[in-house]
Coordinates of C-alpha atoms and ligand atoms in Angstrom, one line a residue:
M955 CA 58.3 -12.4 -11.4
K956 CA 61.7 -13.1 -12.8
I957 CA 62.6 -16.7 -13.3
K958 CA 66.0 -17.7 -12.0
A959 CA 68.1 -20.8 -12.5
L960 CA 67.5 -23.6 -10.0
N961 CA 69.6 -23.6 -6.8
G962 CA 72.8 -25.4 -7.4
F963 CA 72.6 -25.0 -11.2
K964 CA 74.7 -22.3 -12.9
D965 CA 75.1 -20.4 -16.1
I966 CA 78.5 -20.0 -17.5
V967 CA 78.5 -16.6 -19.1
P968 CA 80.9 -14.7 -21.4
G969 CA 83.8 -13.5 -19.3
E970 CA 83.8 -16.8 -17.4
V971 CA 83.4 -19.2 -20.3
E972 CA 86.8 -18.3 -21.6
L973 CA 88.4 -19.9 -18.5
W974 CA 86.3 -23.1 -19.1
Q975 CA 87.5 -23.2 -22.7
K976 CA 91.1 -22.8 -21.5
V977 CA 90.8 -25.6 -19.0
E978 CA 89.1 -27.9 -21.4
A979 CA 91.6 -27.2 -24.2
T980 CA 94.6 -27.8 -21.9
A981 CA 93.1 -31.1 -20.7
R982 CA 92.2 -32.2 -24.2
D983 CA 95.7 -31.4 -25.4
I984 CA 97.3 -33.4 -22.5
F985 CA 94.8 -36.3 -23.0
A986 CA 96.0 -36.5 -26.7
R987 CA 99.6 -36.4 -25.6
F988 CA 98.9 -39.4 -23.4
N989 CA 97.2 -41.2 -26.3
F990 CA 93.6 -41.0 -24.9
N991 CA 90.5 -41.1 -27.1
E992 CA 87.3 -39.3 -26.4
I993 CA 83.9 -41.0 -25.7
R994 CA 80.6 -39.3 -25.0
M995 CA 77.7 -40.9 -23.2
P996 CA 74.1 -39.9 -22.5
I997 CA 73.2 -38.2 -19.3
L998 CA 70.3 -40.6 -18.4
E999 CA 71.0 -44.2 -17.4
K1000 CA 69.1 -46.9 -15.7
T1001 CA 69.3 -46.4 -11.9
E1002 CA 70.5 -50.0 -11.5
L1003 CA 73.8 -49.2 -13.2
F1004 CA 74.8 -46.8 -10.4
A1005 CA 73.4 -48.9 -7.6
R1006 CA 75.5 -51.9 -8.9
S1007 CA 78.7 -50.0 -9.5
I1008 CA 78.9 -47.1 -7.0
G1009 CA 77.3 -49.2 -4.2
E1010 CA 74.1 -49.0 -2.2
A1011 CA 75.7 -47.8 1.0
T1012 CA 77.3 -44.7 -0.4
D1013 CA 76.5 -41.0 -0.1
I1014 CA 75.8 -40.8 -3.8
V1015 CA 73.4 -43.7 -4.1
E1016 CA 71.8 -43.2 -0.7
K1017 CA 70.9 -39.5 -1.0
E1018 CA 72.4 -37.6 -3.9
M1019 CA 70.9 -39.1 -7.1
Y1020 CA 68.3 -37.3 -9.2
T1021 CA 66.0 -40.1 -10.2
F1022 CA 62.6 -40.2 -11.9
A1023 CA 60.2 -42.6 -13.7
D1024 CA 59.6 -44.4 -10.4
K1025 CA 63.3 -44.2 -9.6
Q1026 CA 64.1 -46.4 -12.6
I1027 CA 66.1 -43.7 -14.4
T1028 CA 68.9 -41.5 -13.0
M1029 CA 70.8 -38.5 -14.2
R1030 CA 74.3 -39.7 -14.0
P1031 CA 76.1 -38.6 -10.8
E1032 CA 79.5 -39.6 -12.2
A1033 CA 81.0 -40.8 -15.4
T1034 CA 82.8 -44.1 -14.7
A1035 CA 79.7 -46.3 -14.5
S1036 CA 78.3 -44.9 -17.8
L1037 CA 81.6 -45.1 -19.5
L1038 CA 82.0 -48.8 -18.5
R1039 CA 78.5 -49.5 -19.6
A1040 CA 79.3 -48.1 -23.0
Y1041 CA 82.6 -49.9 -23.2
I1042 CA 80.9 -53.2 -22.5
Q1043 CA 77.9 -52.5 -24.8
H1044 CA 80.1 -51.7 -27.8
G1045 CA 82.6 -54.4 -27.1
L1046 CA 85.4 -51.9 -27.1
H1047 CA 87.8 -54.4 -25.5
V1048 CA 87.6 -56.4 -28.7
Q1049 CA 88.8 -53.5 -30.8
K1050 CA 91.7 -52.7 -28.5
P1051 CA 92.9 -54.8 -25.6
I1052 CA 93.8 -51.6 -23.7
Q1053 CA 91.4 -48.7 -24.1
R1054 CA 92.4 -45.3 -22.9
L1055 CA 89.3 -43.1 -22.8
F1056 CA 88.3 -39.7 -21.6
T1057 CA 85.0 -37.8 -21.4
I1058 CA 84.1 -34.2 -20.3
G1059 CA 80.6 -33.3 -19.3
P1060 CA 78.0 -32.5 -16.6
M1061 CA 77.1 -34.7 -13.6
F1062 CA 74.2 -34.3 -11.2
R1063 CA 74.1 -34.8 -7.5
H1064 CA 71.4 -33.6 -5.1
E1065 CA 73.6 -32.2 -2.4
R1066 CA 73.7 -28.9 -0.5
P1067 CA 75.1 -26.3 -2.9
Q1068 CA 78.1 -24.3 -1.7
K1069 CA 81.1 -22.7 -3.3
G1070 CA 82.7 -25.5 -5.4
R1071 CA 79.7 -27.9 -4.7
L1072 CA 76.9 -27.7 -7.2
R1073 CA 74.0 -29.9 -8.2
Q1074 CA 75.0 -29.8 -11.8
F1075 CA 78.8 -29.8 -12.0
H1076 CA 81.3 -30.9 -14.6
Q1077 CA 84.0 -33.4 -14.7
L1078 CA 87.0 -34.4 -16.8
D1079 CA 87.0 -38.1 -16.5
V1080 CA 89.6 -40.6 -17.8
E1081 CA 89.7 -44.4 -17.6
V1082 CA 92.2 -47.0 -18.7
L1083 CA 90.7 -50.4 -19.2
G1084 CA 92.5 -53.7 -19.8
T1085 CA 95.7 -53.5 -17.8
P1086 CA 96.7 -54.1 -14.1
N1087 CA 100.1 -52.6 -14.8
P1088 CA 101.2 -50.4 -11.9
R1089 CA 102.9 -48.1 -14.4
V1090 CA 99.5 -47.1 -15.6
D1091 CA 98.5 -46.0 -12.1
A1092 CA 101.6 -43.8 -11.9
E1093 CA 101.1 -42.6 -15.5
L1094 CA 97.5 -41.5 -14.8
M1095 CA 98.4 -39.7 -11.6
A1096 CA 101.3 -38.0 -13.5
M1097 CA 98.8 -37.0 -16.2
G1098 CA 96.4 -35.4 -13.7
A1099 CA 99.3 -33.6 -12.1
M1100 CA 100.5 -32.4 -15.5
I1101 CA 97.0 -30.9 -16.3
L1102 CA 96.9 -29.0 -13.0
E1103 CA 100.5 -27.9 -13.3
E1104 CA 100.0 -26.6 -16.8
L1105 CA 97.0 -24.6 -15.6
G1106 CA 99.2 -23.2 -12.8
I1107 CA 97.3 -24.9 -10.0
T1108 CA 99.1 -26.2 -7.0
V1109 CA 97.7 -29.3 -5.3
S1110 CA 99.1 -32.1 -3.3
L1111 CA 98.7 -35.7 -4.4
E1112 CA 97.6 -38.2 -1.8
M1113 CA 97.4 -41.9 -2.3
N1114 CA 96.5 -45.2 -0.7
S1115 CA 95.9 -48.8 -1.5
L1116 CA 92.6 -50.4 -0.7
G1117 CA 93.8 -53.9 -1.3
C1118 CA 91.8 -56.6 -3.2
P1119 CA 89.1 -59.1 -2.4
I1120 CA 91.7 -61.3 -0.7
C1121 CA 93.2 -58.8 1.7
R1122 CA 90.5 -56.2 2.2
P1123 CA 88.2 -58.5 4.1
V1124 CA 90.9 -59.2 6.6
F1125 CA 91.5 -55.5 7.1
R1126 CA 87.7 -54.9 7.2
E1127 CA 87.4 -57.3 10.1
A1128 CA 90.2 -55.6 12.0
L1129 CA 88.6 -52.2 11.3
L1130 CA 85.2 -53.4 12.4
N1131 CA 86.6 -54.6 15.7
F1132 CA 88.3 -51.2 16.2
I1133 CA 85.1 -49.3 15.3
D1134 CA 82.8 -51.4 17.4
D1135 CA 84.5 -50.2 20.6
R1136 CA 84.0 -46.6 19.5
K1137 CA 80.6 -46.8 17.8
D1138 CA 78.8 -44.5 20.3
A1139 CA 81.1 -41.6 19.5
L1140 CA 80.5 -41.8 15.7
C1141 CA 78.2 -39.5 13.7
E1142 CA 74.8 -40.7 12.7
D1143 CA 75.8 -41.7 9.2
C1144 CA 78.8 -43.6 10.3
A1145 CA 77.0 -45.3 13.2
R1146 CA 74.4 -46.6 10.8
R1147 CA 76.8 -47.6 8.1
S1148 CA 79.7 -48.9 10.1
K1149 CA 78.5 -52.5 9.8
T1150 CA 77.8 -52.5 6.1
N1151 CA 80.6 -50.0 5.0
P1152 CA 83.1 -49.6 7.8
L1153 CA 85.8 -48.2 5.5
R1154 CA 83.7 -45.1 5.0
V1155 CA 84.2 -44.2 8.6
L1156 CA 87.9 -43.6 7.9
D1157 CA 87.3 -40.7 5.6
C1158 CA 84.2 -39.2 7.3
K1159 CA 84.7 -35.5 7.5
N1160 CA 83.0 -35.1 10.9
P1161 CA 85.6 -34.0 13.4
T1162 CA 84.5 -36.4 16.1
C1163 CA 84.7 -39.4 13.7
R1164 CA 88.1 -38.2 12.6
K1165 CA 89.3 -38.2 16.2
Q1166 CA 87.9 -41.7 16.8
V1167 CA 89.8 -43.2 13.9
E1168 CA 93.1 -41.6 14.4
E1169 CA 94.6 -44.8 15.8
A1170 CA 92.7 -47.1 13.5
P1171 CA 94.5 -50.0 11.8
S1172 CA 96.1 -49.1 8.5
I1173 CA 95.1 -50.9 5.3
Q1174 CA 98.7 -50.4 4.1
E1175 CA 99.8 -52.9 6.7
H1176 CA 97.2 -55.4 5.8
L1177 CA 97.9 -55.7 2.1
C1178 CA 98.5 -59.2 0.6
S1179 CA 101.9 -59.7 -1.0
E1180 CA 100.6 -59.0 -4.5
C1181 CA 98.8 -55.8 -3.5
D1182 CA 101.8 -54.7 -1.5
E1183 CA 104.1 -55.3 -4.5
H1184 CA 101.6 -53.4 -6.7
F1185 CA 101.5 -50.5 -4.2
N1186 CA 105.3 -50.3 -4.1
A1187 CA 105.6 -50.5 -7.9
V1188 CA 103.1 -47.6 -8.2
Q1189 CA 105.2 -45.5 -5.8
G1190 CA 108.4 -46.5 -7.8
G1191 CA 106.7 -45.3 -11.0
L1192 CA 105.7 -42.0 -9.4
T1193 CA 109.3 -41.4 -8.3
Q1194 CA 110.6 -42.3 -11.8
L1195 CA 108.2 -39.7 -13.2
N1196 CA 109.2 -37.2 -10.6
V1197 CA 105.7 -36.8 -9.2
Q1198 CA 105.4 -35.7 -5.6
Y1199 CA 102.9 -37.6 -3.5
S1200 CA 102.2 -38.6 0.1
L1201 CA 100.5 -41.7 1.5
N1202 CA 97.2 -41.3 3.4
K1203 CA 95.9 -44.4 5.1
F1204 CA 92.5 -42.7 5.7
M1205 CA 91.7 -42.2 2.1
V1206 CA 89.2 -44.8 1.1
R1207 CA 87.0 -42.8 -1.4
G1208 CA 83.3 -42.7 -1.4
L1209 CA 82.6 -45.4 -4.0
D1210 CA 82.6 -49.1 -3.3
Y1211 CA 84.2 -50.2 -6.5
Y1212 CA 87.8 -49.3 -5.9
T1213 CA 90.6 -51.9 -5.5
R1214 CA 94.3 -51.2 -4.8
T1215 CA 95.4 -47.7 -5.8
T1216 CA 93.2 -44.8 -4.8
F1217 CA 94.3 -41.1 -5.0
E1218 CA 93.1 -37.5 -4.6
F1219 CA 94.4 -34.2 -5.8
I1220 CA 93.9 -31.9 -2.8
T1221 CA 93.9 -28.1 -2.6
K1222 CA 94.1 -26.0 0.5
D1223 CA 92.3 -23.1 -1.1
L1224 CA 88.7 -24.2 -1.3
G1225 CA 87.8 -25.1 2.3
A1226 CA 85.7 -28.2 2.6
Q1227 CA 85.7 -28.7 -1.2
A1228 CA 89.3 -29.8 -1.0
A1229 CA 89.3 -32.5 -3.6
V1230 CA 90.0 -31.2 -7.1
G1231 CA 90.2 -34.6 -8.5
A1232 CA 90.1 -38.2 -7.4
G1233 CA 90.2 -41.7 -8.7
G1234 CA 91.5 -45.2 -8.3
R1235 CA 91.7 -48.7 -9.6
Y1236 CA 88.6 -50.9 -10.0
D1237 CA 89.8 -54.3 -11.1
G1238 CA 86.5 -56.1 -10.6
L1239 CA 84.0 -53.6 -11.8
V1240 CA 83.8 -54.3 -15.5
A1241 CA 83.0 -57.9 -14.8
K1242 CA 80.5 -56.9 -12.1
L1243 CA 78.7 -54.9 -14.7
G1244 CA 78.4 -57.9 -17.0
G1245 CA 81.5 -57.2 -19.1
P1246 CA 84.8 -59.0 -19.7
K1247 CA 87.1 -59.7 -16.8
V1248 CA 89.4 -56.7 -17.3
P1249 CA 91.0 -54.5 -14.8
G1250 CA 90.6 -50.7 -14.9
I1251 CA 91.7 -47.5 -13.4
G1252 CA 90.5 -43.9 -13.7
F1253 CA 90.0 -40.5 -12.2
A1254 CA 87.7 -37.5 -12.4
M1255 CA 88.4 -33.8 -11.9
G1256 CA 85.8 -31.3 -10.9
L1257 CA 85.9 -28.4 -13.4
E1258 CA 84.1 -25.9 -11.1
R1259 CA 86.8 -26.3 -8.5
I1260 CA 89.6 -25.9 -11.1
I1261 CA 87.8 -22.7 -12.4
L1262 CA 87.4 -21.3 -8.8
L1263 CA 91.1 -21.8 -8.2
L1264 CA 92.0 -20.1 -11.5
Q1265 CA 89.7 -17.2 -10.6
Q1266 CA 91.3 -16.8 -7.2
Q1267 CA 94.6 -16.6 -8.9
E1268 CA 93.4 -14.0 -11.3
E1269 CA 92.2 -11.8 -8.4
S1270 CA 95.5 -12.1 -6.7
A1271 CA 97.2 -11.4 -10.1
D1272 CA 95.2 -8.1 -10.2
N1273 CA 96.7 -7.3 -6.8
T1274 CA 100.3 -7.6 -7.9
Q1275 CA 102.5 -4.6 -7.1
I1276 CA 105.1 -3.2 -9.3
D1277 CA 108.1 -1.2 -8.0
I1278 CA 108.0 1.9 -10.1
F1279 CA 106.0 3.7 -12.7
V1280 CA 108.1 6.0 -14.9
A1281 CA 106.1 9.0 -15.9
G1282 CA 107.7 11.1 -18.7
L1283 CA 105.6 14.2 -19.3
G1284 CA 106.1 15.5 -22.8
E1285 CA 108.3 14.4 -25.7
K1286 CA 111.7 15.2 -24.3
A1287 CA 111.0 13.7 -20.9
S1288 CA 109.7 10.4 -22.4
E1289 CA 112.8 10.3 -24.6
L1290 CA 114.7 10.0 -21.3
A1291 CA 112.2 7.8 -19.6
F1292 CA 112.1 5.1 -22.3
P1293 CA 115.7 3.8 -21.9
L1294 CA 115.6 4.5 -18.2
A1295 CA 112.7 2.1 -17.7
H1296 CA 114.5 -0.5 -19.7
K1297 CA 117.6 -0.1 -17.6
L1298 CA 115.6 -0.5 -14.4
R1299 CA 114.0 -3.6 -15.7
G1300 CA 117.4 -5.0 -16.6
E1301 CA 118.5 -4.4 -13.0
G1302 CA 115.5 -6.3 -11.7
L1303 CA 112.9 -3.7 -10.9
F1304 CA 109.2 -4.3 -11.8
T1305 CA 108.7 -1.2 -14.0
A1306 CA 105.9 0.2 -16.0
M1307 CA 105.7 3.3 -18.2
D1308 CA 103.3 5.1 -20.6
H1309 CA 104.7 5.4 -24.1
E1310 CA 102.0 7.9 -25.0
A1311 CA 103.4 10.6 -22.7
R1312 CA 99.9 11.5 -21.5
S1313 CA 99.1 14.1 -18.8
L1314 CA 100.4 13.8 -15.3
K1315 CA 96.8 13.1 -14.1
S1316 CA 96.3 10.3 -16.5
Q1317 CA 99.7 8.7 -15.7
M1318 CA 99.1 8.8 -12.0
K1319 CA 95.8 7.0 -12.6
Q1320 CA 97.6 4.3 -14.5
A1321 CA 100.2 4.1 -11.8
N1322 CA 97.5 3.5 -9.3
K1323 CA 95.9 0.8 -11.4
V1324 CA 99.1 -1.2 -11.6
N1325 CA 99.7 -0.7 -7.9
A1326 CA 103.0 1.1 -8.3
R1327 CA 104.9 1.7 -5.1
Y1328 CA 106.8 4.6 -6.6
V1329 CA 106.2 7.0 -9.4
L1330 CA 109.1 8.8 -11.0
I1331 CA 107.9 12.1 -12.6
I1332 CA 110.1 13.6 -15.3
G1333 CA 108.6 16.9 -16.7
D1334 CA 110.0 19.7 -18.8
N1335 CA 110.5 21.9 -15.8
E1336 CA 112.3 19.2 -14.0
L1337 CA 114.5 18.5 -17.0
E1338 CA 115.6 22.1 -17.1
K1339 CA 116.6 22.0 -13.5
G1340 CA 118.3 18.6 -14.1
T1341 CA 116.1 16.8 -11.6
A1342 CA 113.2 14.4 -11.5
V1343 CA 110.7 13.8 -8.7
L1344 CA 110.3 10.4 -7.0
R1345 CA 107.0 10.0 -5.2
N1346 CA 106.4 7.3 -2.7
M1347 CA 102.8 6.3 -3.4
E1348 CA 102.2 4.9 0.1
S1349 CA 103.6 7.7 2.3
Q1350 CA 102.9 10.4 -0.4
E1351 CA 106.4 11.7 0.2
Q1352 CA 108.4 13.2 -2.7
Q1353 CA 112.0 13.7 -3.2
E1354 CA 114.1 15.2 -5.9
I1355 CA 116.8 13.2 -7.7
A1356 CA 119.5 14.4 -10.0
I1357 CA 119.0 13.2 -13.6
T1358 CA 122.6 12.4 -13.9
S1359 CA 122.5 9.7 -11.2
L1360 CA 118.9 8.6 -11.7
S1361 CA 119.3 4.9 -12.2
T1362 CA 121.8 4.4 -9.4
E1363 CA 119.7 6.5 -7.0
L1364 CA 116.5 4.7 -7.8
L1365 CA 118.1 1.3 -7.5
S1366 CA 119.5 2.1 -4.1
I1367 CA 116.2 3.4 -2.9
I1368 CA 113.9 0.8 -4.4
L1369 CA 115.8 -2.4 -5.1
P1370 CA 116.3 -3.5 -1.5
H1371 CA 112.5 -3.6 -1.1
S1372 CA 111.6 -4.8 -4.5
T1373 CA 108.1 -6.3 -4.6
G1374 CA 109.3 -9.2 -6.8
G1375 CA 106.0 -8.7 -8.5
N1376 CA 104.3 -10.1 -5.5
P1377 CA 100.6 -9.6 -4.5
A1378 CA 100.1 -6.3 -2.7
Q1379 CA 97.9 -7.9 0.0
T1380 CA 100.2 -10.4 1.8
H1381 CA 98.5 -13.4 3.2
D1382 CA 99.5 -15.3 6.3
N1383 CA 99.9 -18.7 4.6
Ligands
ATP1011 P1 83.6 -34.5 -2.2 O1 84.4 -35.3 -1.1 O2 84.1 -33.1 -2.3 O3 82.1 -34.6 -2.0 P2 83.6 -36.7 -4.0 O4 84.5 -37.7 -3.4 O5 82.1 -36.9 -3.8 O6 84.0 -35.2 -3.6 P3 84.1 -37.7 -6.6 O7 82.8 -38.5 -6.7 O8 85.3 -38.4 -6.5 O9 84.0 -36.6 -5.5 O10 84.2 -36.8 -7.9 C1 85.5 -36.4 -8.5 C2 85.6 -34.9 -8.4 O11 84.4 -34.3 -8.9 C3 85.8 -34.3 -7.0 O12 87.1 -34.4 -6.7 C4 85.3 -32.9 -7.2 O13 86.4 -32.1 -7.8 C5 84.2 -33.0 -8.2 N1 82.9 -33.0 -7.6 C6 82.3 -34.0 -6.9 N2 81.1 -33.6 -6.5 C7 80.9 -32.3 -6.9 C8 79.9 -31.3 -6.7 N3 78.8 -31.5 -6.1 N4 80.1 -30.1 -7.2 C9 81.3 -29.8 -7.9 N5 82.3 -30.7 -8.0 C10 82.1 -31.9 -7.5
MG1012 MG1 80.7 -36.0 -2.6

């Protein structure tokens, strides 16, 4: 019997690994531009670290952790807790009052595997420790946006504020009251957790829960003056850095440790696995883990989801159409085809040609491969007659065009319907 990898665990083989290398290299390059240092932590940690930081009443700690040794040891489900543990353990705050750290590596969560959701997955994780400055919040979001943008991935950035230990309890109370009246309509998880963790109900993905919370009170309207000021300053920073964002009062994130700013990079192209990256501020967490009283903020991006998006783009890139393939058959004909193709390109047509002047059959094959809408065939016979043949690849119709007026004729036939290099298969969106 053949032995296969475990469900939810994946090999990254040649052919795919190059994409991973590209993503990691891009991220590392941008981390360096933003003055971040790398840190690497072990994969195993004491279970207590995650229970204390992520929170007991969260999906991760309740049901997603790989634990063993009598549940005392856990394979890290995320990077922030481990990174802070290392930061505290090595007194990194003494070396530098503000630490800007990143790490890249595998995380483990026992969830139902799907496209973009694995049991071993990989994150790019960044954390800035030691400053409450709202500019850092904006700068981090801008850095995340820059990574995705340089990779050619389109996302939307959503953000919210979760307030602080002063204003959140007030909001929590208002939310509890609101939820209490609707408890019977909530999903099992939310009904059970609504008392201990009412905020989680706000971002439950269950459609009935979503409907129930539509009119829920907004945390943004319950912020204390300091949190409100911070929230506004973050938005001002994003505007200064020209980063597009929208506010989402439902975004609370699945981890308990967040304060003030939270944000997600969202894609429309991966179904339920919509979050490409997510993060936020956690001003009380370092102290809670036994470290100095320093604020912090960070985010993590899922590499698998980034890779999937890049692969989807590659497929559609393979689908791009070109306007015309210029097939010169024989030496003389390609002598004519060469500057003609250049002229057409200068006029805006997406044009391909074969410099080797191969056989008609071979050139038609190439034309098909690049999805050419038209093929212009210039052969010796045609040259003698002073004409070339234009073949419409879709309708299979052919027409003769006089060599003397080739480029003007071609432009008038093709240019009004130029593909613009667009995918052949048009999508509805
Ligand atoms: P989701 O809502 O999709 O479960 P999450 O809120 O649990 O995501 P985080 O804990 O914030 O995710 O992790 C940050 C990023 O890591 C996510 O935005 C996502 O890109 C990625 N990620 C999280 N869980 C998985 C997983 N099981 N497989 C692949 N990527 C994941
Ligand atoms: Mg999750």
